[in-house]
């Protein structure tokens, strides 16, 4: 069930090319993680964590100054170890969680929730984040920390707490934070061990439509034998409830998933990014084959991020570009129904035939080709072959803009083309 708008593009087809970055900001250090700060009302703010090898790192809170159309430092705060992942609290812009390199000879990485001091608008870089509570018992490397969002979050709950998921090399753990005056971090639940295979999960996401579903992306999963797929855990039992399998062609090429994201607007829908240069959409009720494939990047796709308001998707790739794609209900339901009516086939046959047409570049159904009316990305941002784009994040204040992060720490504000806005709104 795909449309020409979402089936991807042939290699080299870039859609509309936008090499001009618009508003930019330089952290001055290598960086790998960026996230939108949701607690800022009508102001667009992003958090970026740096990765300077010898320490002296920082979390930069980067705001969009609309009057000057510029990205400016809202606050810069010391965070000594290299930051591998970070995420601001969904209910308070004064709290941020990070995972970082070990600060001792131990092989175990560290993690903590921090409080931004003062009013959060100190740009001198002289102040440090204030530790609220560390994550206890992290085993080995840890690359994924996520605050619970969506159905599982009580909007009336105090902004001084929350539930967080952390995936390390051995287990997935849930932590319950109390960030009041008697700060504490308690382990609420722990999964079974992933096994002896090396490698920590590289990404994860809460399902905003379910109070008890968390997905993780891992290269191995050890004894679980998940073939580099995405495992969705039921956090009530801390066991795997469903799996998005790594497509056969990707596995044969030695590629794996790099990111997972749930559709914030539709239940049972998720997106993945992969080392094979593709992003995919999945129906979690039957995740055997993707419902759509977004193909066209020339290198790994490291991140995928769904717009919280509109049917838009953005991907970040090591090919030096970020790309904007369309997705939506037409991809997942209406065309599927029409196919069944026309061919008189059952749902499984319809889904298989449509999924087969979705694949480009040889895909998971060798010999298939894309139709002549295939349309690629709505917009391509950046310079093909330039510095790898490591992350993307939609603004919570302005659904028509997002930020892209390059590996050298450069942040660029990107906007949805005017023509695409009119197409959506009119």
mmCIF file of N, CA and C in Angstrom, residues 23-25 42-46 61-74 413:
data_model
loop_
_atom_site.group_PDB
_atom_site.id
_atom_site.type_symbol
_atom_site.label_atom_id
_atom_site.label_comp_id
_atom_site.label_asym_id
_atom_site.label_seq_id
_atom_site.Cartn_x
_atom_site.Cartn_y
_atom_site.Cartn_z
ATOM 1 N N UNK A 23 19.364 29.292 8.441
ATOM 2 C CA UNK A 23 19.983 29.645 9.718
ATOM 3 C C UNK A 23 20.880 28.510 10.189
ATOM 4 N N UNK A 24 22.084 28.838 10.684
ATOM 5 C CA UNK A 24 23.032 27.830 11.133
ATOM 6 C C UNK A 24 23.601 28.185 12.502
ATOM 7 N N UNK A 25 24.170 27.166 13.136
ATOM 8 C CA UNK A 25 24.818 27.330 14.440
ATOM 9 C C UNK A 25 25.961 26.341 14.513
ATOM 10 N N UNK A 42 6.024 28.279 22.441
ATOM 11 C CA UNK A 42 6.043 28.727 21.056
ATOM 12 C C UNK A 42 7.455 28.987 20.539
ATOM 13 N N UNK A 43 8.468 28.616 21.297
ATOM 14 C CA UNK A 43 9.843 28.875 20.887
ATOM 15 C C UNK A 43 10.517 27.592 20.447
ATOM 16 N N UNK A 44 11.127 27.606 19.260
ATOM 17 C CA UNK A 44 11.844 26.454 18.757
ATOM 18 C C UNK A 44 13.213 26.367 19.415
ATOM 19 N N UNK A 45 13.461 25.252 20.136
ATOM 20 C CA UNK A 45 14.735 25.042 20.815
ATOM 21 C C UNK A 45 15.172 23.599 20.598
ATOM 22 N N UNK A 46 16.458 23.424 20.299
ATOM 23 C CA UNK A 46 17.042 22.093 20.144
ATOM 24 C C UNK A 46 18.181 21.925 21.143
ATOM 25 N N UNK A 61 21.918 24.436 24.052
ATOM 26 C CA UNK A 61 20.501 24.653 23.786
ATOM 27 C C UNK A 61 20.420 25.762 22.737
ATOM 28 N N UNK A 62 19.972 25.373 21.545
ATOM 29 C CA UNK A 62 20.015 26.255 20.373
ATOM 30 C C UNK A 62 18.592 26.685 20.036
ATOM 31 N N UNK A 63 18.357 27.978 20.017
ATOM 32 C CA UNK A 63 17.016 28.521 19.780
ATOM 33 C C UNK A 63 16.955 29.244 18.441
ATOM 34 N N UNK A 64 15.752 29.255 17.862
ATOM 35 C CA UNK A 64 15.527 29.996 16.620
ATOM 36 C C UNK A 64 15.021 31.393 16.961
ATOM 37 N N UNK A 65 15.815 32.394 16.610
ATOM 38 C CA UNK A 65 15.416 33.794 16.761
ATOM 39 C C UNK A 65 14.657 34.186 15.498
ATOM 40 N N UNK A 66 13.334 34.248 15.599
ATOM 41 C CA UNK A 66 12.518 34.504 14.408
ATOM 42 C C UNK A 66 12.706 35.916 13.869
ATOM 43 N N UNK A 67 12.955 36.857 14.733
ATOM 44 C CA UNK A 67 13.133 38.239 14.272
ATOM 45 C C UNK A 67 14.345 38.360 13.341
ATOM 46 N N UNK A 68 15.403 37.655 13.670
ATOM 47 C CA UNK A 68 16.619 37.705 12.850
ATOM 48 C C UNK A 68 16.755 36.503 11.929
ATOM 49 N N UNK A 69 15.824 35.547 12.044
ATOM 50 C CA UNK A 69 15.904 34.275 11.325
ATOM 51 C C UNK A 69 17.298 33.674 11.496
ATOM 52 N N UNK A 70 17.676 33.473 12.757
ATOM 53 C CA UNK A 70 19.007 32.967 13.072
ATOM 54 C C UNK A 70 18.904 31.941 14.193
ATOM 55 N N UNK A 71 19.832 30.984 14.194
ATOM 56 C CA UNK A 71 19.967 30.068 15.314
ATOM 57 C C UNK A 71 20.965 30.661 16.294
ATOM 58 N N UNK A 72 20.572 30.770 17.546
ATOM 59 C CA UNK A 72 21.415 31.403 18.562
ATOM 60 C C UNK A 72 21.499 30.491 19.784
ATOM 61 N N UNK A 73 22.552 30.663 20.551
ATOM 62 C CA UNK A 73 22.714 29.900 21.784
ATOM 63 C C UNK A 73 21.758 30.435 22.840
ATOM 64 N N UNK A 74 20.855 29.586 23.290
ATOM 65 C CA UNK A 74 19.988 29.958 24.418
ATOM 66 C C UNK A 74 20.705 29.668 25.727
ATOM 67 N N UNK A 413 18.957 24.985 10.433
ATOM 68 C CA UNK A 413 17.497 24.988 10.475
ATOM 69 C C UNK A 413 16.971 24.808 9.057
#
